PDB file of C-alpha atoms in Angstrom:
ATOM      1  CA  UNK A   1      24.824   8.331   7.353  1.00 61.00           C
ATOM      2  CA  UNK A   2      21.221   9.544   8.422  1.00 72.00           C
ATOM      3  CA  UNK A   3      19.732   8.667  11.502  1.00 74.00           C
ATOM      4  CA  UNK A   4      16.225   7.512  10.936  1.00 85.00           C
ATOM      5  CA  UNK A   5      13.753   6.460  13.683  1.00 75.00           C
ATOM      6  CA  UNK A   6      14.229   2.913  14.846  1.00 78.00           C
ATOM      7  CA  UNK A   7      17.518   2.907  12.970  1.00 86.00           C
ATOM      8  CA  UNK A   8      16.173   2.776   9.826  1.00 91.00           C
ATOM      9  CA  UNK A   9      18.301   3.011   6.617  1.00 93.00           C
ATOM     10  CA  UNK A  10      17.674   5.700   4.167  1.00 93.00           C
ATOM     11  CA  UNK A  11      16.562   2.671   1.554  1.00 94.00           C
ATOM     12  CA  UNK A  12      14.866   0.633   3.799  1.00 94.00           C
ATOM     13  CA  UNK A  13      10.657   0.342   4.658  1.00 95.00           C
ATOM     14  CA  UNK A  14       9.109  -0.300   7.717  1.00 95.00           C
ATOM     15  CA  UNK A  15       7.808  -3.351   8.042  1.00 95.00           C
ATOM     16  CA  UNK A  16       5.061  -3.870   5.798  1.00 97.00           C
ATOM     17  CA  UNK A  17       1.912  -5.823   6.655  1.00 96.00           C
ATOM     18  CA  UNK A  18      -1.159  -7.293   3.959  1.00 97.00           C
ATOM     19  CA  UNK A  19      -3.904  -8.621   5.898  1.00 96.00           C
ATOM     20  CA  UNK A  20      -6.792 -10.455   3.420  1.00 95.00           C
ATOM     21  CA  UNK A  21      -9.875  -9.205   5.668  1.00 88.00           C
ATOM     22  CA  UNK A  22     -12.849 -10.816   3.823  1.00 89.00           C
ATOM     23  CA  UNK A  23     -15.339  -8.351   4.031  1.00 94.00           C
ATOM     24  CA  UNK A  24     -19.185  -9.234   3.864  1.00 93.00           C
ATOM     25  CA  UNK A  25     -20.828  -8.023   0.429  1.00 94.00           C
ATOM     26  CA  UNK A  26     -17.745  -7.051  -1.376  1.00 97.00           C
ATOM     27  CA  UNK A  27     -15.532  -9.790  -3.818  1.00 97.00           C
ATOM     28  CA  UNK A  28     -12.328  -8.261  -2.253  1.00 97.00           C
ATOM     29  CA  UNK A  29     -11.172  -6.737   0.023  1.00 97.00           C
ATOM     30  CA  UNK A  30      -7.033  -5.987   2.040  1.00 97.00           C
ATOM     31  CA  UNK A  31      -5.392  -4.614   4.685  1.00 97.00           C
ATOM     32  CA  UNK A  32      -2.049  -2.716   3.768  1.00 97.00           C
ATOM     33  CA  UNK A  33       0.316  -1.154   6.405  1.00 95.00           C
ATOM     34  CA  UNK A  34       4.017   0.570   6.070  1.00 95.00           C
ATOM     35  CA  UNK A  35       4.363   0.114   9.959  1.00 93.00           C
ATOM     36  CA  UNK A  36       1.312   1.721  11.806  1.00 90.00           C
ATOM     37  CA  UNK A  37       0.415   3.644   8.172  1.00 92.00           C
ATOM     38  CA  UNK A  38      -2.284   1.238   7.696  1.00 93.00           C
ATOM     39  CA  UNK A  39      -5.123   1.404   5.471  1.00 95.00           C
ATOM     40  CA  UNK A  40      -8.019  -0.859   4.368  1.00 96.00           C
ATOM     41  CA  UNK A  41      -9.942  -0.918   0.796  1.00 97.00           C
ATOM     42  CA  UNK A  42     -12.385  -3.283  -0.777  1.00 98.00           C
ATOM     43  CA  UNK A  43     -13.700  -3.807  -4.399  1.00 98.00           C
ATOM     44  CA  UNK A  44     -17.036  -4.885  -5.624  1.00 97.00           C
ATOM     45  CA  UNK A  45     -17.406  -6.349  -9.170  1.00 94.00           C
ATOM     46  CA  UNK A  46     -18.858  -6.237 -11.905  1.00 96.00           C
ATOM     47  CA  UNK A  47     -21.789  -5.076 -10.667  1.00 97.00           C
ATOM     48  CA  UNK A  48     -24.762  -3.575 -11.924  1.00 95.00           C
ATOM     49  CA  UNK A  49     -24.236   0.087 -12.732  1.00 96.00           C
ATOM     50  CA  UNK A  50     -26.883   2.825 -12.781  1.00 94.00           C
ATOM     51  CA  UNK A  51     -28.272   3.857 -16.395  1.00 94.00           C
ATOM     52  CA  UNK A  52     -26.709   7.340 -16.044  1.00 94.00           C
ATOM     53  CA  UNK A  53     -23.310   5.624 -14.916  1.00 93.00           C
ATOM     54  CA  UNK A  54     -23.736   2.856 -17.961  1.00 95.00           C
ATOM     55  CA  UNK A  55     -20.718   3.255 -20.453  1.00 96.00           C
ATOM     56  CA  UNK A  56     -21.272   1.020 -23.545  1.00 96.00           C
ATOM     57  CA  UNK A  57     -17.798   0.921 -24.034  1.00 97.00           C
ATOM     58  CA  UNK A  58     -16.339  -0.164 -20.948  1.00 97.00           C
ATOM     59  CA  UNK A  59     -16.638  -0.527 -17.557  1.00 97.00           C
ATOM     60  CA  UNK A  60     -17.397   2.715 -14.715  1.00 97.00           C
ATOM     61  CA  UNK A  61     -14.255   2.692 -12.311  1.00 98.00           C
ATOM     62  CA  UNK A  62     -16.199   4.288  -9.368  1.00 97.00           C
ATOM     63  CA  UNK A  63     -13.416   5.649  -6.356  1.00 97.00           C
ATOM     64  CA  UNK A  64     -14.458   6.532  -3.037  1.00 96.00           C
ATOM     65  CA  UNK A  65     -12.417   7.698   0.100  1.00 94.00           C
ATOM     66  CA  UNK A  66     -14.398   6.989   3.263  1.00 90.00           C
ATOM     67  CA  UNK A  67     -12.421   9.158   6.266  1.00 83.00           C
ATOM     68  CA  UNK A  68     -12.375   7.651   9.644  1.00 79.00           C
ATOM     69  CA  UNK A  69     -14.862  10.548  11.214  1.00 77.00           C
ATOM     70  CA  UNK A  70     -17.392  12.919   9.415  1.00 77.00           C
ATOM     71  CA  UNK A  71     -17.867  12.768   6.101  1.00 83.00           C
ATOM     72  CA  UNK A  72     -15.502  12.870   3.098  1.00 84.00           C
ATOM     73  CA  UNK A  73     -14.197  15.966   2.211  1.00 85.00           C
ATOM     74  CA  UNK A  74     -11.976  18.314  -0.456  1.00 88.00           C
ATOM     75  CA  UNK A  75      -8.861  15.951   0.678  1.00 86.00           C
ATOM     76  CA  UNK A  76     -10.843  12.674   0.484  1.00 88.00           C
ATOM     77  CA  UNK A  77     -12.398  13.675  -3.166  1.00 91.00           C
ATOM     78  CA  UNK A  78      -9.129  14.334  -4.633  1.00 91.00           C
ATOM     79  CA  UNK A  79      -7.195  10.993  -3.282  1.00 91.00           C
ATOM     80  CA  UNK A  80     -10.147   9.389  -4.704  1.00 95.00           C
ATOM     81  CA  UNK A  81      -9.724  10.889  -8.045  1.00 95.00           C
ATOM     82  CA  UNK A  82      -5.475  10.288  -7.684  1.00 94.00           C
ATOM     83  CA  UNK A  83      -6.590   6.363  -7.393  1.00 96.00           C
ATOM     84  CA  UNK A  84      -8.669   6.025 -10.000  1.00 97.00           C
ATOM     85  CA  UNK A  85      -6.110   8.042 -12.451  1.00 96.00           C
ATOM     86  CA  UNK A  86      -3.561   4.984 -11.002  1.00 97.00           C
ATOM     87  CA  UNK A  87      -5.951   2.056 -11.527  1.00 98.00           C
ATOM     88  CA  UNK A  88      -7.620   2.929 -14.639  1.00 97.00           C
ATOM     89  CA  UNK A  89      -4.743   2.113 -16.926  1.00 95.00           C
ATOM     90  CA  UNK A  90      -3.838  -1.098 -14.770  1.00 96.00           C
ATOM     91  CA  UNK A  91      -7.021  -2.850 -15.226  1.00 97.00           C
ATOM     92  CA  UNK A  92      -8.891  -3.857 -18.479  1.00 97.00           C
ATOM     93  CA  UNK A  93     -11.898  -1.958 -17.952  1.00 97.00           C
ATOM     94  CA  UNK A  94     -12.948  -2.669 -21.998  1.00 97.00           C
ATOM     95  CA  UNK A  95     -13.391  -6.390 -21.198  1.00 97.00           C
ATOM     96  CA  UNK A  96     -16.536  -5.852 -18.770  1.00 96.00           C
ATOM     97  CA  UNK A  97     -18.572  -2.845 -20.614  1.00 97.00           C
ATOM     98  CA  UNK A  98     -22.070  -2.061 -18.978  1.00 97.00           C
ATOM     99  CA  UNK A  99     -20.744  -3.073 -15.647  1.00 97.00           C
ATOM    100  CA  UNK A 100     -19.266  -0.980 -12.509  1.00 98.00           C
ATOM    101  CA  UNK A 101     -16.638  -1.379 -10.683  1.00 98.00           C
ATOM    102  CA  UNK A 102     -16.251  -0.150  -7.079  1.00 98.00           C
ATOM    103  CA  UNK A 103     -13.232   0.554  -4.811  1.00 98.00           C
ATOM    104  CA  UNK A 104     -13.801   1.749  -1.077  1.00 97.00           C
ATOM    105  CA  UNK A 105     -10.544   2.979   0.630  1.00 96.00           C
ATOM    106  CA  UNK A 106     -10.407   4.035   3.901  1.00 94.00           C
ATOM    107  CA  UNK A 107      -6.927   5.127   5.839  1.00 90.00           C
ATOM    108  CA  UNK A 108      -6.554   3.247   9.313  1.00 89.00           C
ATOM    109  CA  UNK A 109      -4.043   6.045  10.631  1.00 77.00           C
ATOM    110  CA  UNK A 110      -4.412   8.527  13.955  1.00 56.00           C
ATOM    111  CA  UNK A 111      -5.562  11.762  14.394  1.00 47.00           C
ATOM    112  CA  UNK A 112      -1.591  12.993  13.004  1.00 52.00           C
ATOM    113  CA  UNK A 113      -2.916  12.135   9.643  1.00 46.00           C
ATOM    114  CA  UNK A 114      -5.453  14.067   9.742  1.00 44.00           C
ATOM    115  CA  UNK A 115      -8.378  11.509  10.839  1.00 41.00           C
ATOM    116  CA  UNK A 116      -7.472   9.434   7.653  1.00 46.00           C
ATOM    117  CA  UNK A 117      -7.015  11.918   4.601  1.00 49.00           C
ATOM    118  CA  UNK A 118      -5.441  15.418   5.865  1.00 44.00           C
ATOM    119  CA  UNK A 119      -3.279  16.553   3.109  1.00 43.00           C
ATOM    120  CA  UNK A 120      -2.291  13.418   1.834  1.00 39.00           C
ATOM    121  CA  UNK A 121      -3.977  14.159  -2.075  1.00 35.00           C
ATOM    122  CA  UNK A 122      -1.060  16.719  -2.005  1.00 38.00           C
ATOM    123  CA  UNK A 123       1.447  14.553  -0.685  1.00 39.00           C
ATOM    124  CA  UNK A 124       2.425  15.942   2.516  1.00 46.00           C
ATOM    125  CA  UNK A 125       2.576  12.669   4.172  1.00 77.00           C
ATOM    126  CA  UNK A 126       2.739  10.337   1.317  1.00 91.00           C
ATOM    127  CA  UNK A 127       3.177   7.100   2.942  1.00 92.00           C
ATOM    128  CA  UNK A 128      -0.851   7.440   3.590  1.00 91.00           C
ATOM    129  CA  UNK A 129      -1.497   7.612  -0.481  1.00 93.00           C
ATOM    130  CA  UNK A 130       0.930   4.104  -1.172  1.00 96.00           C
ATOM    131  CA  UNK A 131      -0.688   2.914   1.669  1.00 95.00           C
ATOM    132  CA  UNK A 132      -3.870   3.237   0.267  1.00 96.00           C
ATOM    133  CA  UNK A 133      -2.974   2.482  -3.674  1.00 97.00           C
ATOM    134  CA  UNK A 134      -0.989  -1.466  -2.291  1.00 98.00           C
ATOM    135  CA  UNK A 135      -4.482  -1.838  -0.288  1.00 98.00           C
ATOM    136  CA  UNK A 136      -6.405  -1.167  -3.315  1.00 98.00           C
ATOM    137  CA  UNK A 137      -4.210  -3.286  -5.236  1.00 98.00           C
ATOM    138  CA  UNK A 138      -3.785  -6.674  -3.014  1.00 97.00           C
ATOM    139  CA  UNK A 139      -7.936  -6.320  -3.066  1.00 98.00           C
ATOM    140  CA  UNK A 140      -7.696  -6.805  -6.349  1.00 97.00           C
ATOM    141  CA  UNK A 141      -5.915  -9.593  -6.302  1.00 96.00           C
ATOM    142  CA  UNK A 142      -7.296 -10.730  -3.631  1.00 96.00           C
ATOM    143  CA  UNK A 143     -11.047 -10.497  -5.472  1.00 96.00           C
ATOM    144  CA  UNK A 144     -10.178 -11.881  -8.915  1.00 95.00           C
ATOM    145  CA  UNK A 145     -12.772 -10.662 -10.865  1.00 96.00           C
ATOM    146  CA  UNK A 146     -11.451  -7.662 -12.682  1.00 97.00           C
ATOM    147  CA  UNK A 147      -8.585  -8.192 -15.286  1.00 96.00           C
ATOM    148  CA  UNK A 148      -5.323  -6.948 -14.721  1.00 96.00           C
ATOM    149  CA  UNK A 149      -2.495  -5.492 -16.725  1.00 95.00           C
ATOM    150  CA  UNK A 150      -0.316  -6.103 -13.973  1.00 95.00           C
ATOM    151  CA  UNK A 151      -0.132  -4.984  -9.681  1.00 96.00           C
ATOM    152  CA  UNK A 152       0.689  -1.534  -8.819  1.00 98.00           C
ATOM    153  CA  UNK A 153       2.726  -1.040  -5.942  1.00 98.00           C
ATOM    154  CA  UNK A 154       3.607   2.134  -4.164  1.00 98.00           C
ATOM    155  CA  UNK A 155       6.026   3.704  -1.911  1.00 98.00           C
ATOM    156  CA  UNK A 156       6.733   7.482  -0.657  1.00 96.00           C
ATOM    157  CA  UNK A 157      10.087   9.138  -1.168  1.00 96.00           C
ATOM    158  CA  UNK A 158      11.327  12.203   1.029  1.00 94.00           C
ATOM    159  CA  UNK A 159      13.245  14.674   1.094  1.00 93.00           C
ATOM    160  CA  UNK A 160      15.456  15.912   4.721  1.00 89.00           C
ATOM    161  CA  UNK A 161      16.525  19.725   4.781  1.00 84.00           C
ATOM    162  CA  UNK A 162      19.575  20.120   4.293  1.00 77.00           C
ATOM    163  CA  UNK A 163      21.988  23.152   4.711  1.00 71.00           C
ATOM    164  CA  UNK A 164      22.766  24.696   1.285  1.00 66.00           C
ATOM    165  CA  UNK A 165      25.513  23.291  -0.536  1.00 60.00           C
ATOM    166  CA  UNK A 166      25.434  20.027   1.514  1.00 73.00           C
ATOM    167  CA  UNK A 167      24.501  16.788  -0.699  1.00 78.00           C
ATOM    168  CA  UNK A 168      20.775  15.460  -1.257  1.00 81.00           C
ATOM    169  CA  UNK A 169      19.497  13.359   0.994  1.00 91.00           C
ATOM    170  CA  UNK A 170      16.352  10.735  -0.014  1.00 95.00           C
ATOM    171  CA  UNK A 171      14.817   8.883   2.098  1.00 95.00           C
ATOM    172  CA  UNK A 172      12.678   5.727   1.623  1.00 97.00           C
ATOM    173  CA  UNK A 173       8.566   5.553   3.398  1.00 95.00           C
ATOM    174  CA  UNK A 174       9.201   8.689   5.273  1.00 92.00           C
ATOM    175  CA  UNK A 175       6.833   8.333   8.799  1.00 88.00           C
ATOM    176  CA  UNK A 176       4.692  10.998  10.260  1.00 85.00           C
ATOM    177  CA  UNK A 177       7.882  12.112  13.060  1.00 85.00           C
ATOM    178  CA  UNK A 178      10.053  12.279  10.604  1.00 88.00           C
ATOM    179  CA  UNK A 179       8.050  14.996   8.688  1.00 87.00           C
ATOM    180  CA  UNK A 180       9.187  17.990  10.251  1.00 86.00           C
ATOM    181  CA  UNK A 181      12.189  17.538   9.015  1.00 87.00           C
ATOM    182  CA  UNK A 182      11.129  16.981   5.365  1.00 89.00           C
ATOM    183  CA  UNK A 183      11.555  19.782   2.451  1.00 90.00           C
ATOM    184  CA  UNK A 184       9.279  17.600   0.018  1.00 90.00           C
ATOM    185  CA  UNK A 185       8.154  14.616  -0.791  1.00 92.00           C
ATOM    186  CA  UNK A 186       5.796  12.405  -3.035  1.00 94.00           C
ATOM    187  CA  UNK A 187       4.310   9.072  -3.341  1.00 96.00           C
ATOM    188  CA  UNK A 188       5.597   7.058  -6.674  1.00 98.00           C
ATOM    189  CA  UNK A 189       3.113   4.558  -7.536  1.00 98.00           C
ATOM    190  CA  UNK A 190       5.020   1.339 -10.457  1.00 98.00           C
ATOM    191  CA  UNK A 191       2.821  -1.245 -12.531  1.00 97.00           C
ATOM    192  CA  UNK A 192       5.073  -4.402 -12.054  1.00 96.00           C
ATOM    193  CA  UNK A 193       3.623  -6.959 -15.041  1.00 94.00           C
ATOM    194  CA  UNK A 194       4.986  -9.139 -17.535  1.00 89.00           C
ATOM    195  CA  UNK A 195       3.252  -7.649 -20.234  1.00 87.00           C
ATOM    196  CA  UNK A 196       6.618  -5.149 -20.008  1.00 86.00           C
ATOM    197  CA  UNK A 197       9.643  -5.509 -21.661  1.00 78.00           C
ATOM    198  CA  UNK A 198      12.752  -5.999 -19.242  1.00 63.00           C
ATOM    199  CA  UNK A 199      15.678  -3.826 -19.189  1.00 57.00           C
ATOM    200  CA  UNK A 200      19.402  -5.555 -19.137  1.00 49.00           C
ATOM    201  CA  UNK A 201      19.630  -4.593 -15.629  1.00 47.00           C
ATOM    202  CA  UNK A 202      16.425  -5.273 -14.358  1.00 53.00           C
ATOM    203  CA  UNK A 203      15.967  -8.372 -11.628  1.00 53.00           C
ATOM    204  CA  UNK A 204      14.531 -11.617 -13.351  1.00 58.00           C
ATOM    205  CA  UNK A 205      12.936 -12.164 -10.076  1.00 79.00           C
ATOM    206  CA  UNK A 206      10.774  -9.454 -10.565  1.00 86.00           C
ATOM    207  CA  UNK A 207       8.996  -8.417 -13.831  1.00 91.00           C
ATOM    208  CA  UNK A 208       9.216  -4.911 -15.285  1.00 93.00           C
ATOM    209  CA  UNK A 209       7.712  -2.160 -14.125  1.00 94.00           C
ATOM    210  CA  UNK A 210       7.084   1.736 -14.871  1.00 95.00           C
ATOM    211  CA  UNK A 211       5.880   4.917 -13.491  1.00 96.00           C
ATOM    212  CA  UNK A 212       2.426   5.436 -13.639  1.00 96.00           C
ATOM    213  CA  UNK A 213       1.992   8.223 -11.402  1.00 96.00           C
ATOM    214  CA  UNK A 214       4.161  10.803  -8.669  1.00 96.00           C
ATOM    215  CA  UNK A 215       3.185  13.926  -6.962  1.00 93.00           C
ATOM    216  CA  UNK A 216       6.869  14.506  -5.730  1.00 94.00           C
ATOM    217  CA  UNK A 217       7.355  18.190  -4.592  1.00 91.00           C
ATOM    218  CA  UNK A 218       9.768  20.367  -2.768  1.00 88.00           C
ATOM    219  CA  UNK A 219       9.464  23.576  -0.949  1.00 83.00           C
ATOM    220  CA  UNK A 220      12.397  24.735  -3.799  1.00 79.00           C
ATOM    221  CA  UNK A 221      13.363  23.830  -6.933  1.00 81.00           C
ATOM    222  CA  UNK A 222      14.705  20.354  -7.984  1.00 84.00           C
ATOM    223  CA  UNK A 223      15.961  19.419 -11.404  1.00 87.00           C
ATOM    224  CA  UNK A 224      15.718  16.303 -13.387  1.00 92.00           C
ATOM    225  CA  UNK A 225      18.527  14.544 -11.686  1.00 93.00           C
ATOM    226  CA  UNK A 226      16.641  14.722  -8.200  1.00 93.00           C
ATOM    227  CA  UNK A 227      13.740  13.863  -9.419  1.00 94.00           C
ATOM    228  CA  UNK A 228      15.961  10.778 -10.812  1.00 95.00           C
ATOM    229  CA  UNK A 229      16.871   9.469  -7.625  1.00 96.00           C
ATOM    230  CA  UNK A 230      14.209   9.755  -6.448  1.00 96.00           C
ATOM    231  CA  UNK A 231      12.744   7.369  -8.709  1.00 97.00           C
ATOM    232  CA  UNK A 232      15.564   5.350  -8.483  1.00 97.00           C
ATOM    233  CA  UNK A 233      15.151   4.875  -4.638  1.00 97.00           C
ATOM    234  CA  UNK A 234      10.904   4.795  -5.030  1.00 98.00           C
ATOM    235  CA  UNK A 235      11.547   1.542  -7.394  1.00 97.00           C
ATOM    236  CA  UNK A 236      13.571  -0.342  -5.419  1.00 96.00           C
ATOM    237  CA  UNK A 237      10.973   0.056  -2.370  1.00 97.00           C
ATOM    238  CA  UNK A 238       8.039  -0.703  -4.835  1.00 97.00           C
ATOM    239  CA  UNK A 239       9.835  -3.703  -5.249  1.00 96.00           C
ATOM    240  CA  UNK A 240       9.979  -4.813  -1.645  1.00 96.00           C
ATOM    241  CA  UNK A 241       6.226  -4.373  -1.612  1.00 97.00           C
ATOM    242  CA  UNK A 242       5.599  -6.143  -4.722  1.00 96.00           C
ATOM    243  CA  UNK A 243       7.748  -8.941  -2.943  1.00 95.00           C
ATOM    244  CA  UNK A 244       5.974  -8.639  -0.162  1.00 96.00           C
ATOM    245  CA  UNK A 245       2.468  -8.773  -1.631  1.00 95.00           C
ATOM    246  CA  UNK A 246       3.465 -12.120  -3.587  1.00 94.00           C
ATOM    247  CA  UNK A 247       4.213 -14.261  -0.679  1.00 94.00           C
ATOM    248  CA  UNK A 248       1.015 -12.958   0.946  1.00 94.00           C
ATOM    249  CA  UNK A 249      -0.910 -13.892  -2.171  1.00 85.00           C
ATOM    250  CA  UNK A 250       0.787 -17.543  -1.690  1.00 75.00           C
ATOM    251  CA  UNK A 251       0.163 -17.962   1.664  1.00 64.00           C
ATOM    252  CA  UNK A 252      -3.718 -17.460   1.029  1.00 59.00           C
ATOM    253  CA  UNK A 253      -3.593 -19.688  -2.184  1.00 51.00           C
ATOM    254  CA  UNK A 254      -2.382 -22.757   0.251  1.00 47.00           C
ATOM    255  CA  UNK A 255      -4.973 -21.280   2.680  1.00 40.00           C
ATOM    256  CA  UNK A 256      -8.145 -22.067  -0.265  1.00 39.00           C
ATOM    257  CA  UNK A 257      -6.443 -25.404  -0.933  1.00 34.00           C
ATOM    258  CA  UNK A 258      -6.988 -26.967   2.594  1.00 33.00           C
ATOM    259  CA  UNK A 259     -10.272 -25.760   2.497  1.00 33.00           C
ATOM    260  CA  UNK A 260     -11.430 -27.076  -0.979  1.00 33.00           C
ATOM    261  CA  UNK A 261      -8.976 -30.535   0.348  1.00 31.00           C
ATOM    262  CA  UNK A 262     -11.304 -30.698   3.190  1.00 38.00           C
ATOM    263  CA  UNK A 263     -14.394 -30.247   1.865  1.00 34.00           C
ATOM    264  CA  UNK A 264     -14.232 -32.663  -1.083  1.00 35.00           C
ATOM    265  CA  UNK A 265     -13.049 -35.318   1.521  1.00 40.00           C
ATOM    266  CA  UNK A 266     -16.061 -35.155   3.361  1.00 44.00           C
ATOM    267  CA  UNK A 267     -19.121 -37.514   2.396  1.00 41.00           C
ATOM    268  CA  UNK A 268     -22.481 -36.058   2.578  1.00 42.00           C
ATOM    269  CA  UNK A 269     -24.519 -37.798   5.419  1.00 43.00           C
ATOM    270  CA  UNK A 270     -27.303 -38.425   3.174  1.00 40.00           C
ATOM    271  CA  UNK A 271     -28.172 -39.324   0.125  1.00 44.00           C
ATOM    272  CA  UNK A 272     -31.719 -38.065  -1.184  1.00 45.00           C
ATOM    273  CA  UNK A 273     -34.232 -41.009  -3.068  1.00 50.00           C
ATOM    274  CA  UNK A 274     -36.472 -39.552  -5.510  1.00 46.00           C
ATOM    275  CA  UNK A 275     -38.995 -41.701  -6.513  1.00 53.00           C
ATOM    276  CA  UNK A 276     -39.643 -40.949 -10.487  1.00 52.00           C
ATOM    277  CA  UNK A 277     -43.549 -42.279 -10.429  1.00 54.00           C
ATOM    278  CA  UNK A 278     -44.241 -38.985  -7.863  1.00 46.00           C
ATOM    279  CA  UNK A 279     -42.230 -36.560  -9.490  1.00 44.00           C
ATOM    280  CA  UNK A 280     -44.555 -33.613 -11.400  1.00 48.00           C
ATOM    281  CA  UNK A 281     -43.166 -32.118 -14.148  1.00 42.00           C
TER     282      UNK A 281
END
């Protein structure tokens, strides 16, 4: 058995956290944390999109990586282009042509993460990239106003050195101490949706889901069956979050309801007389 920090199994999260924020000027917006891995992201749309961004055709999915000092740079550009290679089959970007759609992420994370991006577009610590990808996805949601082919939901895999000859060890949402004593890893990113067909083994709690994206890497070779398990272990994490991102999606839909209860039960203090004979048309 591997011991992980806080006595972790090698299959088992930290504890995950989705925070509905409710940004000013933006339809949606989430908080998403594996433990103190936290990042935020927000999405605005359909909005109006620039002439030279117009597409006839379908909507612009516009990605942008804000880092938590300075200004983005090579690391934040390509996580920015990894999320909108994730999101652009998940959504149904042909049912809102001439229109933009924006997504702002931004990694909430300590200076060990390299201020919010480091070298997380090539998956050195990929707990920061499925952070970011379940933030962009419970904003979503949370915003309602894009259609969906279903929520993506991601988790990082790693792998621990190992002496040769000894047998693989994966472990689930690797955390920055635990990355010096990584060969590889890679952040698997799953489209859970009904729109999928389910396999005889699959959980009829959960709907199907497949692989839209992984940058898994080692330091040395791995063959097919590696990468495997790893998949293996990545989709039965991405299923915790999925779970986890459903009852947080409940909890704000009962949230809305004794709001809209409340404010229907209230009588206006007033009721306005118009008098028809001084009314100009």
């Amino acid at each position: 058995m591997v011991a992980r920090t806080g006595g972790r199994k090698v299959d088992e999260t930290r504890a995950i956290s989705i925070v509905y924020e409710r940004l000013d000027r933006v339809d949606g917006s989430a908080r998403f944390g594996f433990g103190e891995t936290k990042a935020l992201a927000s999405i605005s749309g359909p909005i109006e999109v620039r002439p030279a961004q117009e597409n006839p055709s379908q909507a612009t999915l516009d990605v942008l990586i804000r880092p938590l000092a300075a200004l983005p740079g090579t690391d934040a550009k390509a996580l920015a282009s990894t999320l909108k290679s994730i999101f652009a089959p998940s959504l149904f970007l042909s049912h809102l042509p001439r229109t933009l759609i924006q997504i702002v992420g931004q990694a909430l994370c300590g200076s060990e993460s390299g201020s919010g991006t480091g070298s997380v577009g090539r998956g050195r610590y990929a707990s920061l990239t499925a952070g970011l990808v379940n933030a962009t996805a419970a904003a979503l949601v949370n915003a309602g106003s894009v259609p969906m082919r279903g929520v993506v939901c991601a988790v990082a895999v790693g792998r621990l050195r190992t002496e040769a000859g000894a047998e693989l060890q994966l472990v689930l949402d690797p955390e920055e101490s635990e990355l010096p004593k990584l060969a590889g890893s890679g952040c698997f990113a799953f489209l859970f949706s009904s729109l999928l067909s389910h396999s005889p083994s699959s959980n009829t709690g959960t709907p199907a889901c497949s692989l839209l994206w992984t940058n898994y890497t080692t330091g040395a070779p791995f063959d097919v069956s590696e990468l495997a398990k790893a998949r293996e272990l990545a989709e039965q994490g991405a299923r915790q979050v999925w779970a986890a991102m459903k009852r947080s999606i409940g909890s704000v839909e009962d949230v809305n309801v004794e709001v809209k209860t409340d404010v229907l039960s209230q009588q206006p203090p007033y009721a306005m007389h118009v008098d028809d004979d001084k009314v100009e048309i």
